[in-house]
mmCIF file of C-alpha atoms in Angstrom:
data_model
loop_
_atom_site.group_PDB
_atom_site.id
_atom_site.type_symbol
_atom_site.label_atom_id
_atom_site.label_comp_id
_atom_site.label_asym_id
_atom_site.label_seq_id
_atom_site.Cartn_x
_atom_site.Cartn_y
_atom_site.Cartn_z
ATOM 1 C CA UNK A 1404 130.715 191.951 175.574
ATOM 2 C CA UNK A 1405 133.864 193.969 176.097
ATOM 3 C CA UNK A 1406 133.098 196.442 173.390
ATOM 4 C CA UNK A 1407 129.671 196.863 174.392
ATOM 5 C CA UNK A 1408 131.171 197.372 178.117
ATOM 6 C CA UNK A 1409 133.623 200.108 176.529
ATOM 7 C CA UNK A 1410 130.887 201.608 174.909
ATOM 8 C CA UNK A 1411 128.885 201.960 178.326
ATOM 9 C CA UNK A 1412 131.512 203.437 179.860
ATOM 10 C CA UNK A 1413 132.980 205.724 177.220
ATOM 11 C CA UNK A 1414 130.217 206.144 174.745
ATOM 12 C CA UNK A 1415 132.181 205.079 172.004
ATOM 13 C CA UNK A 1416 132.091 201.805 169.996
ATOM 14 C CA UNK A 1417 134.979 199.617 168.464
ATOM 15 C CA UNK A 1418 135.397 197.533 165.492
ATOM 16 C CA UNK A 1419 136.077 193.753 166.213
ATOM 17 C CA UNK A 1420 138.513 191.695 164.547
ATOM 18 C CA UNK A 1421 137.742 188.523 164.305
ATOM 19 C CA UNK A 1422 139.418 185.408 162.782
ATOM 20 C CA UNK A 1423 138.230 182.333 162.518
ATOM 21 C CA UNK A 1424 141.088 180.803 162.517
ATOM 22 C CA UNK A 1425 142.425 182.217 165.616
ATOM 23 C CA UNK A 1426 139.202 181.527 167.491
ATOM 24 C CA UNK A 1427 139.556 177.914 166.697
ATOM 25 C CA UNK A 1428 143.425 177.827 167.478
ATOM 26 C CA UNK A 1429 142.584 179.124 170.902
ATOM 27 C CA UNK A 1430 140.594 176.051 171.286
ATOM 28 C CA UNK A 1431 143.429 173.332 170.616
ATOM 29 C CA UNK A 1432 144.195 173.451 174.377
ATOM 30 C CA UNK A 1433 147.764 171.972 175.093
ATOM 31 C CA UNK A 1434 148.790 171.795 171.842
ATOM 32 C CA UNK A 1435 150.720 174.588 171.100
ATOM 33 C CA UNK A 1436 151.283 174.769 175.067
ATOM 34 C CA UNK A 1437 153.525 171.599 174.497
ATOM 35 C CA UNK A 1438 155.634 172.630 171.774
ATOM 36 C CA UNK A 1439 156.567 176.310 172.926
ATOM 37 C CA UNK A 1440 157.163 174.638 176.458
ATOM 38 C CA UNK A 1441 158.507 171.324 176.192
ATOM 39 C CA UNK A 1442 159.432 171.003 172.629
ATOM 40 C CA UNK A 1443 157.594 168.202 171.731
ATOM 41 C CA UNK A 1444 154.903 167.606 168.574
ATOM 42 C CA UNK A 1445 151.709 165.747 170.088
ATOM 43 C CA UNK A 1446 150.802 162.980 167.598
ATOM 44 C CA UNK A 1447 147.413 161.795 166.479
ATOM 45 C CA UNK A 1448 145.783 159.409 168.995
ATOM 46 C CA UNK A 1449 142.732 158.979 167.189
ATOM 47 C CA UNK A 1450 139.948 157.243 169.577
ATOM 48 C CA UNK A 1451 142.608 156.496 172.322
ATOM 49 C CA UNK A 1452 143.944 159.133 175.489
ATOM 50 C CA UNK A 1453 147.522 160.351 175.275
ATOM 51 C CA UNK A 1454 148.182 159.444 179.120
ATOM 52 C CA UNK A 1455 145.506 156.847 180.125
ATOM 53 C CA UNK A 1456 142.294 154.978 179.576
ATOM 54 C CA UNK A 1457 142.338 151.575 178.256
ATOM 55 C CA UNK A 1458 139.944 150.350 176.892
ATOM 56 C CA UNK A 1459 139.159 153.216 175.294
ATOM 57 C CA UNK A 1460 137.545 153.739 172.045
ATOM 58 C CA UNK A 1461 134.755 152.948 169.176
ATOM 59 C CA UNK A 1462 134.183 148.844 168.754
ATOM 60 C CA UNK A 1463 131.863 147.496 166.061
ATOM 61 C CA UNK A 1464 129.000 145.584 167.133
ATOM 62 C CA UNK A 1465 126.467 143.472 165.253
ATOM 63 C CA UNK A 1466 124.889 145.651 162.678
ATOM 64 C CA UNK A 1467 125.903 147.329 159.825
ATOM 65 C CA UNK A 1468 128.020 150.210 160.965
ATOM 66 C CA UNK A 1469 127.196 149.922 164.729
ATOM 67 C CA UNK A 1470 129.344 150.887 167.158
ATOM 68 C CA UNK A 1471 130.401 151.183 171.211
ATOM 69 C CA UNK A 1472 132.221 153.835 172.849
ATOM 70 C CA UNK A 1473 133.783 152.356 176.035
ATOM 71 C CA UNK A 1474 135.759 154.098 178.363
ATOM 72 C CA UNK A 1475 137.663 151.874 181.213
ATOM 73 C CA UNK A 1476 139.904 153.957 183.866
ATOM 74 C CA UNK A 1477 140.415 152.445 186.797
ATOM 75 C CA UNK A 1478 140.956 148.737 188.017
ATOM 76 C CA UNK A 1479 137.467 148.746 189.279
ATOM 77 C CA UNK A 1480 136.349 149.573 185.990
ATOM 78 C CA UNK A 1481 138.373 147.234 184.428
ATOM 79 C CA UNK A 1482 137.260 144.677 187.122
ATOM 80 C CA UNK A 1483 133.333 145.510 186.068
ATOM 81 C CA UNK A 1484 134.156 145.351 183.034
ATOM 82 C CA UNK A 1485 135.510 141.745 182.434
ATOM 83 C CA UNK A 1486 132.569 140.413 185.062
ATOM 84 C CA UNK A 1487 130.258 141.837 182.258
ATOM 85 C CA UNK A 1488 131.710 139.916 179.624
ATOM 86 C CA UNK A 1489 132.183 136.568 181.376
ATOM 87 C CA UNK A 1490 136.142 136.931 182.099
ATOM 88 C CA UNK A 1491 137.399 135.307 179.275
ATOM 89 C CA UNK A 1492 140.730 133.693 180.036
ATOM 90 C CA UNK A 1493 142.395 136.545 178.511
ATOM 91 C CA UNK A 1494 141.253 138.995 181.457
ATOM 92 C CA UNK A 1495 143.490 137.822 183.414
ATOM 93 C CA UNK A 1496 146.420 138.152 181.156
ATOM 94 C CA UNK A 1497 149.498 140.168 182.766
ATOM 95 C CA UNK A 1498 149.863 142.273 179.870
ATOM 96 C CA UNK A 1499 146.158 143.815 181.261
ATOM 97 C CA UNK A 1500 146.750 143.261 185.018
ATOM 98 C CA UNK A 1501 147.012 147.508 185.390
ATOM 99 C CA UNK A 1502 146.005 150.519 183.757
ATOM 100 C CA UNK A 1503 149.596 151.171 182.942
ATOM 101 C CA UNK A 1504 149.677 147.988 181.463
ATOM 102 C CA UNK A 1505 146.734 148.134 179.672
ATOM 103 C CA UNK A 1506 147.408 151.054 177.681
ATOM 104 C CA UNK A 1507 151.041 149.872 177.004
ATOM 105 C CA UNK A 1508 148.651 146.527 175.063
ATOM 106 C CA UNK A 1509 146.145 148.784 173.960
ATOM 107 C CA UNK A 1510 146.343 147.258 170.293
ATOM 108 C CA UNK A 1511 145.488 143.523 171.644
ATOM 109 C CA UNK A 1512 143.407 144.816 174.106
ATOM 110 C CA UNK A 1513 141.098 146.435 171.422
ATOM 111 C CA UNK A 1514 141.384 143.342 169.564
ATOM 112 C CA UNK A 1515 140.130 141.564 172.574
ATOM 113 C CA UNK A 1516 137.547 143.839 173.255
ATOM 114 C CA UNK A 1517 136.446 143.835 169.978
ATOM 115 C CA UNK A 1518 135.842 140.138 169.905
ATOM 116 C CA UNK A 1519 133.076 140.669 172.732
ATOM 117 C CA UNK A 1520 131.083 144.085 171.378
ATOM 118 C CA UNK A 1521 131.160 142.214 167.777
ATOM 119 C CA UNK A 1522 128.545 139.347 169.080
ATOM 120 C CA UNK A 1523 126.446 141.601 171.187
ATOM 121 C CA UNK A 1524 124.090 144.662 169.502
ATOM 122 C CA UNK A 1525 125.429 148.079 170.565
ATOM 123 C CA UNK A 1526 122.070 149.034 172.710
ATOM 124 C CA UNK A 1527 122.359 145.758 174.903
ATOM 125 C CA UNK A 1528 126.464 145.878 175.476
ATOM 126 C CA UNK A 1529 125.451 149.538 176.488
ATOM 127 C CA UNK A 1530 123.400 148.660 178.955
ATOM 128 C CA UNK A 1531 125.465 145.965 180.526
ATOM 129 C CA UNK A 1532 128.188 148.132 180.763
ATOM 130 C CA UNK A 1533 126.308 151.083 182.339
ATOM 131 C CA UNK A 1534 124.861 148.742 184.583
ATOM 132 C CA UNK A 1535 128.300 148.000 186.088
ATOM 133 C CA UNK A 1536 128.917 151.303 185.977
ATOM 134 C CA UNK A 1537 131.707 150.905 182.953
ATOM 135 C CA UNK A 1538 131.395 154.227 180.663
ATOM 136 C CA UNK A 1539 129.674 153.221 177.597
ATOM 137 C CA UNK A 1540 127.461 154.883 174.725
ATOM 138 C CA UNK A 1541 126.533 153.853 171.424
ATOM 139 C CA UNK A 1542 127.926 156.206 168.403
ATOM 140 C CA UNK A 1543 124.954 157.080 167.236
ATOM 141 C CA UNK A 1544 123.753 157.338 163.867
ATOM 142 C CA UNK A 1545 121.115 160.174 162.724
ATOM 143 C CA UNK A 1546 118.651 158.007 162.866
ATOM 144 C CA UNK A 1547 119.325 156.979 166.309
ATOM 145 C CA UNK A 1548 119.340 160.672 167.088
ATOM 146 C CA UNK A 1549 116.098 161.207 165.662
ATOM 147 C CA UNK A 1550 114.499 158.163 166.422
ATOM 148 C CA UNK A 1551 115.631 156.203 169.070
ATOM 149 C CA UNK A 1552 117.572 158.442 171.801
ATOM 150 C CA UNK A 1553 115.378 157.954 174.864
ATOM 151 C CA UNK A 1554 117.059 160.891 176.440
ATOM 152 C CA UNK A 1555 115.994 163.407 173.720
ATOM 153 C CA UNK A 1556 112.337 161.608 173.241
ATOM 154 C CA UNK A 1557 112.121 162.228 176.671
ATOM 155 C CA UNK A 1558 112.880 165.966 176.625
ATOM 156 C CA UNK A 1559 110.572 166.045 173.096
ATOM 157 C CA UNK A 1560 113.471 167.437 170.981
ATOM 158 C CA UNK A 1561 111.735 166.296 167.857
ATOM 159 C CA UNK A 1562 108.469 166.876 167.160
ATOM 160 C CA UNK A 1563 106.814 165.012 163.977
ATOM 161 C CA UNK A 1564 104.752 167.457 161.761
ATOM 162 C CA UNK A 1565 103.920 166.781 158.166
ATOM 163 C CA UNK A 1566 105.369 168.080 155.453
ATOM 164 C CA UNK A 1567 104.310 170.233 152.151
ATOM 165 C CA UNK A 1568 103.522 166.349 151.060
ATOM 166 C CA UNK A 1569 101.450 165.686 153.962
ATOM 167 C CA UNK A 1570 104.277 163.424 155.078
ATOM 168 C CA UNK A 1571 104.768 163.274 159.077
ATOM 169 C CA UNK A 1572 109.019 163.939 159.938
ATOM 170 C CA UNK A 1573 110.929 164.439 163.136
ATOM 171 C CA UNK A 1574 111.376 168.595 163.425
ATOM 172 C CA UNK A 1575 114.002 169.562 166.004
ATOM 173 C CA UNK A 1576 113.250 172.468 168.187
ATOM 174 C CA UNK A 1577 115.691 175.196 169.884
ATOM 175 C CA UNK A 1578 118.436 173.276 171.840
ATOM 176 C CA UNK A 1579 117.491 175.151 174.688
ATOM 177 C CA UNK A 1580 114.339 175.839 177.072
ATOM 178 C CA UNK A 1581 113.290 178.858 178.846
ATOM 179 C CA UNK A 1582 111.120 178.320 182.077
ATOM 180 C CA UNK A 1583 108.511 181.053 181.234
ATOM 181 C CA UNK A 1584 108.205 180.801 177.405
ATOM 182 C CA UNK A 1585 110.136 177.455 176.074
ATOM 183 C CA UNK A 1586 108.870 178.436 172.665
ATOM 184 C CA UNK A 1587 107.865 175.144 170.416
ATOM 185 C CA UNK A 1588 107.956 174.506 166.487
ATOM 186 C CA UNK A 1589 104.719 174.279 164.973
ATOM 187 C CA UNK A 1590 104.790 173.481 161.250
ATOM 188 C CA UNK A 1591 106.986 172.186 158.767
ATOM 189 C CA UNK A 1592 109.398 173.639 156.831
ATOM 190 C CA UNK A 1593 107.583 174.864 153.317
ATOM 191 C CA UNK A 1594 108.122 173.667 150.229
ATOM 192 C CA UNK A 1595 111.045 174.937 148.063
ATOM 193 C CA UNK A 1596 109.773 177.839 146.601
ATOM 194 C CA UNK A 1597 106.512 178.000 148.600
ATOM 195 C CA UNK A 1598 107.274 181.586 149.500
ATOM 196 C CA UNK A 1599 108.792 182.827 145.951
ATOM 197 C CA UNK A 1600 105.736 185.649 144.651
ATOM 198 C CA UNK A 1601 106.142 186.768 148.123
ATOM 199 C CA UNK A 1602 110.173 187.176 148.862
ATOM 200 C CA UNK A 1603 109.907 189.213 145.005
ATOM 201 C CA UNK A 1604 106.684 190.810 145.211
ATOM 202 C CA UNK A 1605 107.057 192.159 149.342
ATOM 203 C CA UNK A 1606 110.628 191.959 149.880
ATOM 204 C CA UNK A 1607 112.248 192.783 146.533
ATOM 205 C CA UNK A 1608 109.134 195.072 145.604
ATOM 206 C CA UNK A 1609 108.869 194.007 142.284
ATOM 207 C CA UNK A 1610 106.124 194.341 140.451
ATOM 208 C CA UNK A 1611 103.360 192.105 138.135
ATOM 209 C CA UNK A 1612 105.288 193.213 135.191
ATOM 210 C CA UNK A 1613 109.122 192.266 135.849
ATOM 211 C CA UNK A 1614 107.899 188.731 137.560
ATOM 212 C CA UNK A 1615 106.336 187.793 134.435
ATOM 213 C CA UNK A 1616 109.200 189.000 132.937
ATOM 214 C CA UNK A 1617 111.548 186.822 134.657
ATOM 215 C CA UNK A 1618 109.677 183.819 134.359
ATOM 216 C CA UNK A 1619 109.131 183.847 130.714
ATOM 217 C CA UNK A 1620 112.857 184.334 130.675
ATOM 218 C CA UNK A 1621 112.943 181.177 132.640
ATOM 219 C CA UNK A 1622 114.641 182.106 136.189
ATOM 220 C CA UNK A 1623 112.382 180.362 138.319
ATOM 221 C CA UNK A 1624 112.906 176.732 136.255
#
């Protein structure tokens, strides 16, 4: 947008430089903030929060490979939280009476936590917990994505269309909509090498001769 600014103005255009790797350094936030200014290396936290948040992370639920994001904050999370699963005696340990606290324990604590999500399905703790008003989502698989999201079946994401094989799968659309002309996708994609005579023949311009050519020598096998 700049160059194309400069160009309004001045009539001339610019090259742009651009590296990937400094666009992506630009988005590691505080990182290199807290070195140059405070010296320090920040470490690997993995599902947790450097500075808050306990509970917080991915717990496996019944299923094979299912799992619950949950997100606790405040003490009226927290408080939501353990009315959801039944305060367990070990709710109202001190070692989880704050959120200091809490993320001081935060290995027991997921162990805990852990030991509820792993008898309930991921959907149903999800609901309870939203229903508290406790941040929770399931990590959702692709299948999930494309089947089961009722956020994205709402807003008809995926349509199903068949295939070369006649074979009905979920087609995503544009991740976007446009008031006056949302666009929609209306076939499949085609088989591979549906469109080969016609990428050689149109696009490449070759001829009867060299196609025959090519396939005796065996380049489309």
């Amino acid at each position: 947008l700049l160059a194309l600014i400069h160009r309004s103005r001045t009539g001339r255009g610019q090259w742009i430089d651009l590296s990937q790797m400094e666009a992506l350094s630009s988005l590691m936030g505080p990182l290199p903030l807290e070195v140059s200014a405070n010296g320090r290396d920040v470490q690997r936290t993995g599902n947790r929060l450097a500075h808050g948040g306990a509970p917080h992370g991915a717990y496996r639920c019944q299923g094979d490979d299912r799992w619950l994001a949950i997100t606790v904050f405040t003490d009226e999370e927290w408080a939501a939280f353990t009315q959801v699963i039944g305060s367990p005696d070990w709710t109202a340990d001190e070692r989880f009476a704050t959120a200091d606290s809490r993320s001081q324990n935060a290995d027991q604590l997921d162990e805990l936590v852990e030991s509820w999500t792993k008898g309930q399905t991921a959907e149903d703790a999800m609901h309870l917990l939203q229903g508290a008003g406790v941040a929770a989502g399931v990590v959702q698989t692709g299948r999930d994505i494309a089947e089961n999201d009722p956020h994205l079946r709402e807003r008809e994401l995926f349509r199903h269309l068949p295939d070369a094989a006649g074979v009905l799968r979920p087609i995503e659309r544009a991740p976007y909509l446009l008031s006056r002309t949302p666009g929609s996708v209306t076939k499949a994609a085609p088989e591979f090498g549906a469109d080969l005579s016609f990428v050689l023949s149109e696009v490449l311009g070759m001829d009867d001769e060299e196609l025959a050519e090519m396939a005796i020598a065996g380049a489309f096998d």
